[in-house]
Amino acid sequence: MTLATRFAPSPTGALHLGSLVAALGSYLIIKRAGGEWHVRIDDLDTPRCVPGAAESILRALEQIGLHWDGPVVYQSDRAAAYQAALATLEARGALYPCACTRKEVARAAQRSGGAGLIYPGTCRNGLPPGRQGRALRVSTVGSAITLNDGAAGRIECRLNEEIGDFIVRRSDGLFAYHLACVVDDAEAGFSHIIRGRDLLACTPPQIHLQRLLDLPQPRYHHLPLALNAAGKKLSKQTHAPPIDPQHPVPAMVQALQLLGLDPPVTLTRTATSAGLIAWGLQALADAPMLTLGNGPSEDRPQHAWEP
Ligand code: GLU
């Protein structure tokens, strides 16, 4: 199998320190192992996409010296593949229409889990009388996922109790992230998914979909996150400043440090971005969290999902 991973930014703004850590970490790890680094633009959530942001992210990656392999994939071009996956889920009896509004879910949910409120299954056995389906959910009843994450270690998740039935097609008709992500990751044949630790809770639902769709399971490696001074994840929402692609060295040094690497001061004063990337590739040899393991990525499911 070819070693390959991807950086999959949502074009909701310019490249910032948080996304640079994901880009640089995934690049260094896969390149050090001799693999390919691809870029996918996750532009499905059209109301949140900012015009020009995808181009600005791609230009910044090039200026920084993070050159990708193969063509850039845009999720907005992939509706037919997502529709086909929905049809497969439907044929397996795993999908159901849900009439609940966000407010109704908030009122009915008893608990929240790693991915927010846990849907209590209101519409799983049929829509309430007089109600219309809005979104499509996938059933998670009986699904137990265990995996060995390359950086975060062993993860166990009883999906129905900890995440709940999740949406694969939203009430506005858009395909949801989990569905699009697994379809695209499988189509590209990525051996590894290397991304920020903030997406760890997304992995059990994504593995659930891979099983339902008979897609191969890549190995997962969730990187530590860039946090701001208040301990919040660095993202556009928390006002992470955009990277200046003309002067990327300070951000690159910070990104290396956030990955647990420590470029020497002499280098940080004189290096170019390309020089820091070359240094990072060498430095990975001493960073076990940033090395791809060889062990099995999953245990067998404890309970196979039964349609
Ligand atoms: N597009 C997602 C984000 O920017 C990342 C998707 C992924 O790496 O799976 O948060």
Short mmCIF file of C-alpha atoms and ligand atoms in Angstrom, two decimals:
data_model
loop_
_atom_site.label_atom_id
_atom_site.label_comp_id
_atom_site.label_asym_id
_atom_site.label_seq_id
_atom_site.Cartn_x
_atom_site.Cartn_y
_atom_site.Cartn_z
CA MET A 1 0.00 0.00 0.00
CA THR A 2 1.28 3.49 -0.83
CA LEU A 3 1.81 5.61 2.24
CA ALA A 4 -0.30 8.72 1.79
CA THR A 5 -2.18 11.27 3.83
CA ARG A 6 -3.90 14.58 3.29
CA PHE A 7 -4.37 18.04 4.71
CA ALA A 8 -8.06 18.93 4.40
CA PRO A 9 -8.71 22.57 5.31
CA SER A 10 -12.19 24.08 5.25
CA PRO A 11 -11.95 27.33 3.28
CA THR A 12 -13.50 29.46 6.00
CA GLY A 13 -10.54 31.84 6.19
CA ALA A 14 -6.80 32.15 5.61
CA LEU A 15 -4.26 29.59 6.84
CA HIS A 16 -3.68 30.23 10.58
CA LEU A 17 -1.38 28.71 13.17
CA GLY A 18 -3.82 25.93 14.13
CA SER A 19 -4.20 24.75 10.54
CA LEU A 20 -0.47 25.21 9.89
CA VAL A 21 0.27 22.74 12.71
CA ALA A 22 -2.03 20.16 11.05
CA ALA A 23 -0.50 20.86 7.62
CA LEU A 24 3.12 20.79 8.79
CA GLY A 25 2.66 17.81 11.14
CA SER A 26 0.97 15.66 8.50
CA TYR A 27 3.54 16.72 5.89
CA LEU A 28 6.58 15.95 8.04
CA ILE A 29 5.28 12.61 9.29
CA ILE A 30 4.29 11.22 5.90
CA LYS A 31 7.31 12.62 4.02
CA ARG A 32 9.70 11.27 6.64
CA ALA A 33 8.11 7.85 6.03
CA GLY A 34 8.53 8.29 2.25
CA GLY A 35 4.82 8.83 1.54
CA GLU A 36 2.63 11.28 -0.36
CA TRP A 37 1.01 14.41 1.03
CA HIS A 38 -2.22 15.52 -0.64
CA VAL A 39 -4.50 18.50 -0.19
CA ARG A 40 -8.29 18.40 -0.20
CA ILE A 41 -10.44 21.49 0.12
CA ASP A 42 -13.42 20.71 2.37
CA ASP A 43 -15.78 23.24 0.77
CA LEU A 44 -19.06 21.41 1.39
CA ASP A 45 -20.46 23.75 3.99
CA THR A 46 -21.09 26.48 1.45
CA PRO A 47 -22.66 28.99 3.89
CA ARG A 48 -19.38 28.96 5.90
CA CYS A 49 -17.00 29.07 2.91
CA VAL A 50 -15.33 32.43 2.33
CA PRO A 51 -14.76 33.41 -1.32
CA GLY A 52 -11.04 33.33 -2.14
CA ALA A 53 -10.08 31.43 1.03
CA ALA A 54 -9.23 28.15 -0.77
CA GLU A 55 -6.91 29.97 -3.19
CA SER A 56 -5.31 31.90 -0.34
CA ILE A 57 -4.65 28.68 1.65
CA LEU A 58 -3.15 26.94 -1.39
CA ARG A 59 -0.95 29.95 -2.22
CA ALA A 60 0.24 30.13 1.39
CA LEU A 61 1.15 26.41 1.41
CA GLU A 62 3.20 26.89 -1.75
CA GLN A 63 4.96 29.97 -0.43
CA ILE A 64 5.78 28.18 2.82
CA GLY A 65 7.25 25.26 0.87
CA LEU A 66 4.60 22.63 1.68
CA HIS A 67 4.18 21.26 -1.85
CA TRP A 68 1.45 18.69 -2.33
CA ASP A 69 1.34 15.57 -4.48
CA GLY A 70 -1.31 15.08 -7.17
CA PRO A 71 -4.25 17.33 -7.95
CA VAL A 72 -6.17 19.23 -5.25
CA VAL A 73 -9.58 17.64 -4.63
CA TYR A 74 -12.59 19.89 -3.97
CA GLN A 75 -15.48 18.34 -2.09
CA SER A 76 -17.88 20.61 -3.97
CA ASP A 77 -17.12 18.48 -7.09
CA ARG A 78 -17.96 15.19 -5.40
CA ALA A 79 -21.75 15.26 -4.87
CA ALA A 80 -22.38 12.16 -7.03
CA ALA A 81 -20.06 10.03 -4.87
CA TYR A 82 -21.73 11.23 -1.65
CA GLN A 83 -25.18 10.54 -3.11
CA ALA A 84 -24.10 7.00 -4.03
CA ALA A 85 -22.86 6.44 -0.46
CA LEU A 86 -26.22 7.61 0.91
CA ALA A 87 -27.94 5.11 -1.39
CA THR A 88 -25.73 2.32 0.00
CA LEU A 89 -26.52 3.32 3.59
CA GLU A 90 -30.21 3.40 2.70
CA ALA A 91 -30.03 -0.05 1.08
CA ARG A 92 -28.38 -1.38 4.25
CA GLY A 93 -31.25 -0.03 6.35
CA ALA A 94 -28.87 2.21 8.28
CA LEU A 95 -30.46 5.58 7.39
CA TYR A 96 -33.55 7.27 8.70
CA PRO A 97 -35.19 10.66 8.23
CA CYS A 98 -35.21 12.91 11.28
CA ALA A 99 -37.75 15.69 11.84
CA CYS A 100 -36.12 17.19 14.93
CA THR A 101 -35.00 20.81 14.93
CA ARG A 102 -31.83 21.80 16.76
CA LYS A 103 -33.99 23.19 19.61
CA GLU A 104 -35.94 19.95 19.89
CA VAL A 105 -32.73 17.93 20.07
CA ALA A 106 -31.39 20.30 22.73
CA ARG A 107 -34.60 19.85 24.73
CA ALA A 108 -34.77 16.06 24.37
CA ALA A 109 -31.06 15.22 24.75
CA GLN A 110 -30.19 13.92 28.20
CA ARG A 111 -26.42 14.03 27.84
CA SER A 112 -23.58 15.32 25.75
CA GLY A 113 -20.54 13.43 24.56
CA GLY A 114 -17.29 14.15 22.71
CA ALA A 115 -19.19 15.54 19.73
CA GLY A 116 -21.83 17.59 21.60
CA LEU A 117 -25.39 16.67 22.51
CA ILE A 118 -26.22 13.00 22.11
CA TYR A 119 -29.26 12.54 19.90
CA PRO A 120 -31.76 10.50 21.92
CA GLY A 121 -33.10 8.54 18.93
CA THR A 122 -36.47 10.34 18.73
CA CYS A 123 -37.12 9.54 15.04
CA ARG A 124 -35.18 6.28 14.79
CA ASN A 125 -38.29 4.10 14.73
CA GLY A 126 -40.38 6.40 12.55
CA LEU A 127 -41.28 10.07 12.29
CA PRO A 128 -43.71 11.41 14.88
CA PRO A 129 -47.22 11.78 13.41
CA GLY A 130 -47.63 14.80 11.17
CA ARG A 131 -43.88 15.57 11.01
CA GLN A 132 -41.71 15.75 7.88
CA GLY A 133 -38.15 14.41 7.66
CA ARG A 134 -35.55 17.21 7.53
CA ALA A 135 -32.14 15.61 7.92
CA LEU A 136 -30.94 12.02 7.40
CA ARG A 137 -29.29 10.23 10.32
CA VAL A 138 -27.38 7.02 10.50
CA SER A 139 -28.18 4.51 13.23
CA THR A 140 -25.38 3.73 15.65
CA VAL A 141 -27.22 1.16 17.75
CA GLY A 142 -24.90 -1.65 18.88
CA SER A 143 -21.76 -0.11 17.35
CA ALA A 144 -18.62 -0.31 19.47
CA ILE A 145 -15.44 1.10 17.96
CA THR A 146 -11.94 0.57 19.26
CA LEU A 147 -8.81 1.84 17.59
CA ASN A 148 -5.19 2.48 18.36
CA ASP A 149 -4.46 6.05 17.42
CA GLY A 150 -0.84 6.62 16.44
CA ALA A 151 -0.53 9.60 18.81
CA ALA A 152 -3.54 9.50 21.15
CA GLY A 153 -3.33 5.78 21.96
CA ARG A 154 -6.20 3.35 22.44
CA ILE A 155 -9.70 4.77 21.91
CA GLU A 156 -12.88 2.93 22.79
CA CYS A 157 -16.28 4.30 21.91
CA ARG A 158 -19.75 2.88 22.34
CA LEU A 159 -21.12 5.00 19.57
CA ASN A 160 -24.80 5.08 20.43
CA GLU A 161 -24.17 5.99 24.07
CA GLU A 162 -21.25 8.37 23.56
CA ILE A 163 -21.96 10.10 20.22
CA GLY A 164 -25.46 9.08 19.16
CA ASP A 165 -27.03 8.68 15.72
CA PHE A 166 -25.40 11.35 13.61
CA ILE A 167 -26.44 13.36 10.58
CA VAL A 168 -25.17 12.42 7.12
CA ARG A 169 -27.38 14.77 5.15
CA ARG A 170 -28.30 18.05 6.77
CA SER A 171 -31.72 19.68 6.84
CA ASP A 172 -30.46 22.26 4.30
CA GLY A 173 -29.74 19.39 1.89
CA LEU A 174 -25.94 19.56 2.25
CA PHE A 175 -23.94 16.37 2.75
CA ALA A 176 -22.43 16.23 6.22
CA TYR A 177 -18.70 16.24 6.93
CA HIS A 178 -18.41 12.64 8.23
CA LEU A 179 -19.97 11.16 5.10
CA ALA A 180 -17.96 13.26 2.65
CA CYS A 181 -14.75 12.71 4.58
CA VAL A 182 -14.88 8.89 4.60
CA VAL A 183 -15.98 8.69 0.96
CA ASP A 184 -13.11 10.96 -0.13
CA ASP A 185 -10.48 9.38 2.13
CA ALA A 186 -11.35 5.94 0.71
CA GLU A 187 -11.51 7.11 -2.91
CA ALA A 188 -8.02 8.56 -2.57
CA GLY A 189 -6.79 5.41 -0.81
CA PHE A 190 -5.07 7.27 2.04
CA SER A 191 -3.14 4.90 4.27
CA HIS A 192 -3.10 7.41 7.14
CA ILE A 193 -5.30 10.21 8.43
CA ILE A 194 -3.05 12.64 10.28
CA ARG A 195 -4.99 15.60 11.69
CA GLY A 196 -5.56 17.71 14.79
CA ARG A 197 -6.58 16.21 18.12
CA ASP A 198 -9.77 18.32 17.95
CA LEU A 199 -11.05 15.82 15.37
CA LEU A 200 -10.48 12.74 17.54
CA ALA A 201 -14.19 12.48 18.42
CA CYS A 202 -14.97 12.40 14.68
CA THR A 203 -13.06 9.19 14.19
CA PRO A 204 -15.45 6.60 15.72
CA PRO A 205 -18.42 7.85 13.62
CA GLN A 206 -16.19 7.83 10.56
CA ILE A 207 -15.05 4.25 11.23
CA HIS A 208 -18.72 3.31 11.70
CA LEU A 209 -19.46 4.68 8.22
CA GLN A 210 -16.44 2.88 6.74
CA ARG A 211 -17.81 -0.40 8.07
CA LEU A 212 -21.32 0.26 6.76
CA LEU A 213 -19.94 1.23 3.35
CA ASP A 214 -17.34 -1.57 3.21
CA LEU A 215 -14.52 0.95 2.93
CA PRO A 216 -10.99 0.24 4.16
CA GLN A 217 -10.00 1.76 7.49
CA PRO A 218 -6.92 3.97 7.36
CA ARG A 219 -4.63 4.36 10.38
CA TYR A 220 -5.32 7.45 12.47
CA HIS A 221 -2.84 9.82 14.04
CA HIS A 222 -4.28 12.81 15.93
CA LEU A 223 -1.74 15.55 16.51
CA PRO A 224 -1.55 17.73 19.61
CA LEU A 225 -3.31 21.02 19.12
CA ALA A 226 -2.18 24.57 18.90
CA LEU A 227 -3.74 26.35 21.88
CA ASN A 228 -3.94 30.09 22.43
CA ALA A 229 -2.97 31.77 25.71
CA ALA A 230 -6.47 31.09 27.11
CA GLY A 231 -6.06 27.38 26.41
CA LYS A 232 -8.54 27.47 23.51
CA LYS A 233 -7.93 25.77 20.17
CA LEU A 234 -6.42 28.15 17.64
CA SER A 235 -8.91 28.58 14.84
CA LYS A 236 -10.54 31.37 12.91
CA GLN A 237 -13.35 31.36 15.52
CA THR A 238 -10.85 32.05 18.32
CA HIS A 239 -9.18 34.78 16.20
CA ALA A 240 -5.98 32.94 15.39
CA PRO A 241 -4.01 35.44 13.33
CA PRO A 242 -3.51 34.43 9.68
CA ILE A 243 -0.03 33.30 8.66
CA ASP A 244 1.90 35.89 6.66
CA PRO A 245 3.11 33.73 3.75
CA GLN A 246 5.72 36.41 2.83
CA HIS A 247 7.30 36.03 6.31
CA PRO A 248 6.36 32.52 7.44
CA VAL A 249 9.42 31.77 9.61
CA PRO A 250 8.02 32.89 13.02
CA ALA A 251 4.81 30.88 12.46
CA MET A 252 6.81 27.88 11.23
CA VAL A 253 8.99 27.98 14.34
CA GLN A 254 5.88 28.16 16.53
CA ALA A 255 4.24 25.31 14.60
CA LEU A 256 7.34 23.13 15.04
CA GLN A 257 7.34 23.91 18.77
CA LEU A 258 3.63 23.10 19.05
CA LEU A 259 4.43 19.74 17.45
CA GLY A 260 6.93 19.16 20.24
CA LEU A 261 10.03 19.88 18.13
CA ASP A 262 12.56 22.43 19.23
CA PRO A 263 14.50 24.11 16.43
CA PRO A 264 17.80 25.58 17.70
CA VAL A 265 17.83 29.35 18.15
CA THR A 266 20.66 29.75 15.63
CA LEU A 267 18.49 28.11 13.01
CA THR A 268 15.34 30.08 13.83
CA ARG A 269 17.31 33.33 13.33
CA THR A 270 18.71 32.42 9.94
CA ALA A 271 16.52 29.74 8.40
CA THR A 272 14.06 29.97 5.57
CA SER A 273 10.76 28.15 5.75
CA ALA A 274 12.20 25.42 3.48
CA GLY A 275 15.19 25.13 5.83
CA LEU A 276 12.87 24.64 8.80
CA ILE A 277 10.95 21.94 6.93
CA ALA A 278 14.24 20.16 6.16
CA TRP A 279 15.28 20.47 9.82
CA GLY A 280 11.85 19.14 10.93
CA LEU A 281 12.22 16.08 8.72
CA GLN A 282 15.53 15.25 10.40
CA ALA A 283 14.22 16.01 13.89
CA LEU A 284 11.32 13.55 13.60
CA ALA A 285 13.71 10.69 14.19
CA ASP A 286 13.74 11.66 17.89
CA ALA A 287 9.98 12.28 18.25
CA PRO A 288 8.08 9.00 18.74
CA MET A 289 4.68 10.79 18.80
CA LEU A 290 5.45 12.00 15.29
CA THR A 291 6.47 8.67 13.82
CA LEU A 292 4.12 6.28 12.11
CA GLY A 293 3.79 3.07 14.13
CA ASN A 294 3.53 -0.35 12.54
CA GLY A 295 1.10 -2.03 14.92
CA PRO A 296 -2.50 -2.95 14.12
CA SER A 297 -4.75 0.10 13.89
CA GLU A 298 -7.89 -1.55 15.20
CA ASP A 299 -9.15 -4.40 17.24
CA ARG A 300 -12.02 -6.40 15.87
CA PRO A 301 -15.41 -4.81 16.54
CA GLN A 302 -16.85 -6.04 19.82
CA HIS A 303 -20.34 -6.07 18.37
CA ALA A 304 -20.79 -6.07 14.64
CA TRP A 305 -23.36 -3.49 13.61
CA GLU A 306 -26.58 -5.28 12.71
CA PRO A 307 -28.94 -3.62 10.24
N1 GLU B 1 -12.01 20.17 7.10
C1 GLU B 1 -11.78 19.81 8.47
C2 GLU B 1 -11.32 21.00 9.26
O1 GLU B 1 -10.81 21.94 8.69
C3 GLU B 1 -10.71 18.77 8.64
C4 GLU B 1 -11.12 17.47 8.10
C5 GLU B 1 -10.20 16.32 8.41
O2 GLU B 1 -8.97 16.50 8.52
O3 GLU B 1 -10.73 15.22 8.48
O4 GLU B 1 -11.48 21.00 10.47
#
